[in-house]
Coordinates of C-alpha atoms in Angstrom, one line a residue:
X1 CA 85.9 31.5 -2.1
X2 CA 82.5 30.0 -2.7
X3 CA 79.2 31.7 -3.3
X4 CA 78.4 35.4 -3.3
X5 CA 80.2 36.3 -0.1
X6 CA 83.5 38.3 -0.3
X7 CA 84.5 36.9 3.1
X8 CA 87.5 34.6 2.8
X9 CA 86.6 30.9 3.5
X10 CA 89.1 30.8 6.3
X11 CA 87.2 33.5 8.1
X12 CA 83.8 31.9 7.4
X13 CA 85.1 28.7 8.9
X14 CA 86.4 30.4 12.0
X15 CA 90.0 29.3 11.5
X16 CA 92.6 31.5 13.3
X17 CA 96.3 31.5 13.6
X18 CA 97.4 28.9 16.2
X19 CA 94.3 26.8 15.8
X20 CA 94.7 23.0 15.4
X21 CA 92.7 22.3 12.2
X22 CA 91.8 18.7 11.3
X23 CA 91.1 18.1 7.6
X24 CA 89.2 14.8 7.7
X25 CA 88.5 13.0 4.4
X26 CA 89.3 16.2 2.5
X27 CA 88.7 15.6 -1.2
X28 CA 91.7 16.3 -3.5
X29 CA 89.8 18.9 -5.5
X30 CA 88.7 21.1 -2.5
X31 CA 90.8 24.3 -2.1
X32 CA 90.4 25.8 1.3
X33 CA 92.7 28.7 0.5
X34 CA 95.6 30.0 2.7
X35 CA 95.7 28.3 6.1
X36 CA 99.1 29.7 7.0
X37 CA 99.4 30.2 10.8
X38 CA 97.0 27.3 11.6
X39 CA 98.4 23.9 12.6
X40 CA 96.8 21.7 9.9
X41 CA 96.7 18.0 10.5
X42 CA 95.2 15.0 8.6
X43 CA 95.0 12.5 11.5
X44 CA 92.7 12.8 14.5
X45 CA 94.7 14.8 17.1
X46 CA 94.1 14.7 20.9
X47 CA 92.3 18.1 20.5
X48 CA 91.2 20.1 17.5
X49 CA 90.0 23.6 17.5
X50 CA 88.3 23.3 14.1
X51 CA 87.5 20.2 12.2
X52 CA 86.3 19.9 8.6
X53 CA 85.0 16.4 7.7
X54 CA 83.7 15.5 4.3
X55 CA 81.1 12.7 3.7
X56 CA 78.7 11.5 1.1
X57 CA 76.8 9.0 3.2
X58 CA 75.1 9.0 6.5
X59 CA 76.7 5.6 7.4
X60 CA 80.2 6.9 7.1
X61 CA 79.4 10.2 8.9
X62 CA 77.6 8.3 11.7
X63 CA 80.7 6.1 12.2
X64 CA 83.1 9.0 12.3
X65 CA 81.3 12.0 13.9
X66 CA 81.3 10.8 17.5
X67 CA 85.1 10.6 17.6
X68 CA 85.5 14.0 16.0
X69 CA 83.1 15.6 18.4
X70 CA 84.8 13.9 21.4
X71 CA 88.2 15.3 20.4
X72 CA 86.9 18.9 19.7
X73 CA 88.2 21.6 22.1
X74 CA 85.5 22.9 24.5
X75 CA 85.0 26.1 22.5
X76 CA 85.9 24.4 19.1
X77 CA 83.8 23.5 16.1
X78 CA 83.2 20.7 13.7
X79 CA 82.1 21.5 10.1
X80 CA 80.3 18.5 8.5
X81 CA 80.5 18.9 4.8
X82 CA 78.3 17.1 2.2
X83 CA 77.8 17.4 -1.6
X84 CA 75.3 20.0 -2.7
X85 CA 72.1 18.7 -4.3
X86 CA 73.1 20.2 -7.6
X87 CA 76.0 17.8 -8.0
X88 CA 74.4 14.6 -6.9
X89 CA 73.7 13.4 -10.4
X90 CA 77.2 14.1 -11.6
X91 CA 78.6 12.2 -8.5
X92 CA 76.2 9.3 -9.2
X93 CA 77.5 9.1 -12.8
X94 CA 81.0 8.6 -11.3
X95 CA 79.7 5.9 -9.0
X96 CA 79.6 8.0 -5.8
X97 CA 76.5 7.3 -3.7
X98 CA 75.1 10.4 -1.8
X99 CA 72.4 10.2 0.8
X100 CA 73.3 13.2 2.9
X101 CA 71.6 16.6 3.0
X102 CA 71.5 19.4 5.5
X103 CA 68.6 17.9 7.4
X104 CA 70.2 14.5 7.9
X105 CA 73.5 16.1 9.0
X106 CA 71.7 18.4 11.5
X107 CA 69.7 15.5 12.9
X108 CA 72.8 13.4 13.6
X109 CA 74.7 16.3 15.2
X110 CA 71.8 17.1 17.4
X111 CA 71.4 13.5 18.4
X112 CA 75.0 13.5 19.5
X113 CA 74.4 16.5 21.8
X114 CA 75.8 19.3 19.7
X115 CA 74.0 22.3 18.1
X116 CA 74.4 23.7 14.6
X117 CA 75.1 27.4 14.4
X118 CA 76.0 28.2 10.8
X119 CA 75.9 26.9 7.3
X120 CA 78.4 27.8 4.6
X121 CA 79.3 27.0 1.0
X122 CA 82.8 25.5 1.1
X123 CA 83.0 25.5 -2.7
X124 CA 80.8 24.8 -5.8
X125 CA 80.4 21.2 -4.7
X126 CA 80.4 21.1 -0.9
X127 CA 78.2 22.7 1.8
X128 CA 79.1 22.7 5.4
X129 CA 77.2 22.8 8.7
X130 CA 79.0 24.0 11.8
X131 CA 78.5 22.2 15.1
X132 CA 79.5 23.4 18.5
X133 CA 78.9 22.3 22.1
X134 CA 75.9 23.8 23.9
X135 CA 76.9 26.7 26.1
X136 CA 75.7 24.7 29.2
X137 CA 78.2 21.9 28.2
X138 CA 81.2 24.1 28.0
X139 CA 82.0 24.2 31.7

């Protein structure tokens, strides 16, 4: 559980029993807590209810996000996660390039026709922005 909220991460992310949850590029050190009851997959399924995708660069995100959004259930969501600004220096020292921030993530999602509805701390390293289809596009 990251940040000040006592809400379990699973609830913050909108993961429910029976959901197909895609964990895309999940770093080994990220603990999402108990996902029992959800159908967790690591490969892109035909349809996902909730996707969490982790990126450090705009180039990798731009190459991956269209496919993730296309395979998202009509009422589903995609959480795009990027490293918090506070850890950029530590990542750079390990040779990890980071050029993502909330603004760049939001701009890309909006350009692809989705809307952002929520931001959350995934853990001490990662933030996430939740994208969903516009209500008018859910027909």
